[in-house]
PDB file of C-alpha atoms in Angstrom:
ATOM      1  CA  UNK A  54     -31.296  -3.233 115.429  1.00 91.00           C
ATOM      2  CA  UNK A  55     -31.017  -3.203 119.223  1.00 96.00           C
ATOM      3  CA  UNK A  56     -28.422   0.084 120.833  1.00 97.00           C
ATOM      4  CA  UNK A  57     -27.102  -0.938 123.783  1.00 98.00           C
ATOM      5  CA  UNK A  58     -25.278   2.270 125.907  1.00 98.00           C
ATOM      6  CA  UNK A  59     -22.877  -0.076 127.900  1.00 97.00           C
ATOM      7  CA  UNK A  60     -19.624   0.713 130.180  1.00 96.00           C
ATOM      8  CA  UNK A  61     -16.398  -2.295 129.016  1.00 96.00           C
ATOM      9  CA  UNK A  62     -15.579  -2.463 132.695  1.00 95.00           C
ATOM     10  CA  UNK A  63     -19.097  -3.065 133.966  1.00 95.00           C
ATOM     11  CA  UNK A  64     -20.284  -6.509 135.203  1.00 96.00           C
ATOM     12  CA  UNK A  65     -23.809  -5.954 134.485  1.00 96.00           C
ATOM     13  CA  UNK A  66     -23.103  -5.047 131.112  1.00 98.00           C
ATOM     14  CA  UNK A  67     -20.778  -8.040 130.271  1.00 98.00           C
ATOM     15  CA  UNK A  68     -23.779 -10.247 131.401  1.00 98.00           C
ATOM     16  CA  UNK A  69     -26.377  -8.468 129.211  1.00 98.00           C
ATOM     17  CA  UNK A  70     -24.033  -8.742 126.217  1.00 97.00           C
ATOM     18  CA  UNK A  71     -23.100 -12.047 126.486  1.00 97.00           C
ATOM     19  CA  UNK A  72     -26.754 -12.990 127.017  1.00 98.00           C
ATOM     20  CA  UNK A  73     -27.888 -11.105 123.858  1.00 97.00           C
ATOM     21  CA  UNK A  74     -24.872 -12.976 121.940  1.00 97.00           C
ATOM     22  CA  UNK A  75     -26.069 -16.442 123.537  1.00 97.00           C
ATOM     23  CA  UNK A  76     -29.384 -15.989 122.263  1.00 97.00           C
ATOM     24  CA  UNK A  77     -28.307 -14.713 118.790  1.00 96.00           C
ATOM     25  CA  UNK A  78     -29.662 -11.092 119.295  1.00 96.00           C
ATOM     26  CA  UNK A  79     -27.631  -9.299 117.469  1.00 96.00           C
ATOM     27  CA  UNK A  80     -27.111  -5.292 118.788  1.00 97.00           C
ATOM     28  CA  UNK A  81     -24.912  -2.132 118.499  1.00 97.00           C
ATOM     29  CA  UNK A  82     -22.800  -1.110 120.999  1.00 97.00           C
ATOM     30  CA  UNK A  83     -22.146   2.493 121.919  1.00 97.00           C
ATOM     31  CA  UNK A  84     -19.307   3.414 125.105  1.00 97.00           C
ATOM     32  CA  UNK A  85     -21.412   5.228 127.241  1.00 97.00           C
ATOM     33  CA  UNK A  86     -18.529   7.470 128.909  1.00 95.00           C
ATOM     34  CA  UNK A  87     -17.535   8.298 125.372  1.00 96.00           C
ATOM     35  CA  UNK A  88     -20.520   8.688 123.582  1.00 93.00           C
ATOM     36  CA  UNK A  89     -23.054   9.514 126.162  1.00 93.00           C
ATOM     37  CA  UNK A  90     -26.378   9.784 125.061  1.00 95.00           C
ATOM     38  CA  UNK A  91     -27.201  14.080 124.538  1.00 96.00           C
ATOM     39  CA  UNK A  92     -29.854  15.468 126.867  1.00 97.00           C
ATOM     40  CA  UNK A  93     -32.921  15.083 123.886  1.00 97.00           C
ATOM     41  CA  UNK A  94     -32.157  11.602 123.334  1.00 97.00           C
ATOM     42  CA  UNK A  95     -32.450  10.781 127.325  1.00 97.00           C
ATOM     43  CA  UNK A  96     -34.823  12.410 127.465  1.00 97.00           C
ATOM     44  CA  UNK A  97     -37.236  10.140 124.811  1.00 97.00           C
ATOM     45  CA  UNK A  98     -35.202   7.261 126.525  1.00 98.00           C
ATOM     46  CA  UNK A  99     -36.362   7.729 129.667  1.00 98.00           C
ATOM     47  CA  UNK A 100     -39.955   8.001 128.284  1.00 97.00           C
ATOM     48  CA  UNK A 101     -40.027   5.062 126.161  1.00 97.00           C
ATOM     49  CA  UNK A 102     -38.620   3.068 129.224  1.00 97.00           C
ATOM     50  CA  UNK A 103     -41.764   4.257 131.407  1.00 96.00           C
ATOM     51  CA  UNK A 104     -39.508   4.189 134.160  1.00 96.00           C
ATOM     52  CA  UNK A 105     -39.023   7.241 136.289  1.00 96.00           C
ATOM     53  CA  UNK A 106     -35.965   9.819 135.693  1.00 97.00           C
ATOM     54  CA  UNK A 107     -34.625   8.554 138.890  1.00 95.00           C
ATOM     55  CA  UNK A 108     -33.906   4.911 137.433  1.00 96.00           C
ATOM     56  CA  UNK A 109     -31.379   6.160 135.118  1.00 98.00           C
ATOM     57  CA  UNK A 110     -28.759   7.192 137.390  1.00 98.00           C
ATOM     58  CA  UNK A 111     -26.022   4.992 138.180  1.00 97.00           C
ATOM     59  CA  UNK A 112     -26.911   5.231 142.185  1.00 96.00           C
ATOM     60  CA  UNK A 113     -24.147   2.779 142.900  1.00 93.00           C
ATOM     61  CA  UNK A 114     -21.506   4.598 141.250  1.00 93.00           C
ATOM     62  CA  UNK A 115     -18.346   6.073 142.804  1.00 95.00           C
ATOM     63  CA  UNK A 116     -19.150   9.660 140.951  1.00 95.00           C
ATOM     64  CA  UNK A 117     -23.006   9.793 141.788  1.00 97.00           C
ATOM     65  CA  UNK A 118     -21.720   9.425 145.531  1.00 96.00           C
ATOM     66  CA  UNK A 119     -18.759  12.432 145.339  1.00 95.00           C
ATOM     67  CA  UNK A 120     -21.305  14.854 144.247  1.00 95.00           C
ATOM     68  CA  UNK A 121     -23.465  13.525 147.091  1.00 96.00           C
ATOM     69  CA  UNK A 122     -26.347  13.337 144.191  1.00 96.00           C
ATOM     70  CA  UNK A 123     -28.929  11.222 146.936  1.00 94.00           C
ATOM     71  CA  UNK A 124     -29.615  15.041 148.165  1.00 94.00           C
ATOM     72  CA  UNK A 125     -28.748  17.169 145.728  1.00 95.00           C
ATOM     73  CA  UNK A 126     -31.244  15.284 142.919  1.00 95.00           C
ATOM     74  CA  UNK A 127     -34.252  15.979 145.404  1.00 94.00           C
ATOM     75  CA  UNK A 128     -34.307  19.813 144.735  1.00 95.00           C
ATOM     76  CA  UNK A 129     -33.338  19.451 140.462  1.00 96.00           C
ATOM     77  CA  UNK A 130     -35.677  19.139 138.353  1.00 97.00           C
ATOM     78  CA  UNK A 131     -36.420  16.919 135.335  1.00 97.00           C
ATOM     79  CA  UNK A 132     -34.778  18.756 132.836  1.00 97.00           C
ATOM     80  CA  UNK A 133     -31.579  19.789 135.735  1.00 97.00           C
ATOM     81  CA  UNK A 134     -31.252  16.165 136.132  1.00 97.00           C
ATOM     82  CA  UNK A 135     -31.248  15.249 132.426  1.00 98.00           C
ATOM     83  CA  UNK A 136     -28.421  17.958 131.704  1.00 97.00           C
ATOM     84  CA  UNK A 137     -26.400  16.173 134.330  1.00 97.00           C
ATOM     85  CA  UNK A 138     -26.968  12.827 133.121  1.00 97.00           C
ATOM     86  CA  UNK A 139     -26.093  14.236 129.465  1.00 97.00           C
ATOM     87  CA  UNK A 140     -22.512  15.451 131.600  1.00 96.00           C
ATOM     88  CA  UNK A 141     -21.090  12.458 132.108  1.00 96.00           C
ATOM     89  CA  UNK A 142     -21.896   9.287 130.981  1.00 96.00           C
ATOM     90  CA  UNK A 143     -20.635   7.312 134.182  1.00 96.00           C
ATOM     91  CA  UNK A 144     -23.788   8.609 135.786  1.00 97.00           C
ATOM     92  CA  UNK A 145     -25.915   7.076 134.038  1.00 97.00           C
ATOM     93  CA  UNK A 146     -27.049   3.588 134.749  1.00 97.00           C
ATOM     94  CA  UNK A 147     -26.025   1.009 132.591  1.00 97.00           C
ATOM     95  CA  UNK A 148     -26.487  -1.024 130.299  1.00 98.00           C
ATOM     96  CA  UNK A 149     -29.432   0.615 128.509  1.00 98.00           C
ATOM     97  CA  UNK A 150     -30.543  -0.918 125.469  1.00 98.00           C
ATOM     98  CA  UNK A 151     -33.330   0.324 123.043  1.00 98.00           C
ATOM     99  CA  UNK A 152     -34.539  -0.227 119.760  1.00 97.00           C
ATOM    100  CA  UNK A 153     -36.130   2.790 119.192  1.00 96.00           C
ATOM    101  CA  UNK A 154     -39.508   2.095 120.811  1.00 96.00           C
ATOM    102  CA  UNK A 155     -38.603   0.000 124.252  1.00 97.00           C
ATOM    103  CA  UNK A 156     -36.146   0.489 126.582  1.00 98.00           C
ATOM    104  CA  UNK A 157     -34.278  -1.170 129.529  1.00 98.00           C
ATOM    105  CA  UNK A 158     -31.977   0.186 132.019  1.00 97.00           C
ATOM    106  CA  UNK A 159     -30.000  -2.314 133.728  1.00 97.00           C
ATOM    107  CA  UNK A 160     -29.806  -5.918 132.880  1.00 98.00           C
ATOM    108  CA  UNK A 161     -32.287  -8.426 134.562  1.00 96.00           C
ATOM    109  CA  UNK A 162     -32.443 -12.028 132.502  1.00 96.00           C
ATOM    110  CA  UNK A 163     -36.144 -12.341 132.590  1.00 95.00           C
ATOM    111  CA  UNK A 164     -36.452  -8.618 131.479  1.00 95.00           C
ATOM    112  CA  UNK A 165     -34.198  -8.988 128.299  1.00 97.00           C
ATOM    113  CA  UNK A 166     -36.422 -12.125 127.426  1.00 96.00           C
ATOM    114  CA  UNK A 167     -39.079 -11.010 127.747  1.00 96.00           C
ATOM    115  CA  UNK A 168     -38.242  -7.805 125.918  1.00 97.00           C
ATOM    116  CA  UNK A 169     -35.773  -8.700 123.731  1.00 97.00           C
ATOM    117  CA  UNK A 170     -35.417 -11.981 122.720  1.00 93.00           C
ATOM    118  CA  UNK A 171     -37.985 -12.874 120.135  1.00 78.00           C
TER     119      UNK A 171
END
């Protein structure tokens, strides 16, 4: 069964789920500002994706640009940055959806085929 970490307000993530639906891919849903994924578990997220740290932050986002994190993240390190992204979920990109061994951050159609859709 497919977790996706998604935002109800989000565009991106209101594609990605109604893609999954279309193609009968069926998937959890956790609210990622009110269950945020804890520091461990984004942690093994982030290396199951094989992305880097830096991929998971919501670089768009109104909150990532008040704490003026385009600097600040330069000087954190990899566990710093996880703590913060543990902090508050609307950091964190979105949606991400796993399974327990693949991830993906964000939602790009040929992506989710190729990944998810079976």
């Amino acid at each position: 069964m497919l977790t996706m970490y998604h935002y109800p307000a989000c565009g991106t993530c209101k594609n990605a789920q109604k893609y999954l639906k279309e193609k009968g891919v069926s998937f959890e849903e956790k609210h990622i500002v009110n269950e945020p994924p804890a520091k461990d578990e984004l942690k093994s997220l982030v290396e199951k994706s094989g992305l880097p740290l830096q991929k998971f932050f919501n670089t768009s986002g109104k909150k990532y640009r008040e704490l003026n994190l385009k600097e600040k993240l330069k000087d954190m390190d990899d566990d710093e940055k996880l703590s913060l992204l543990a902090s508050d979920g609307m950091l964190i990109k979105r949606p991400i959806v796993s399974d327990g061994s693949k991830v993906t951050v964000g939602f790009k159609e040929d992506s989710f085929a190729e990944t998810w859709v079976k």
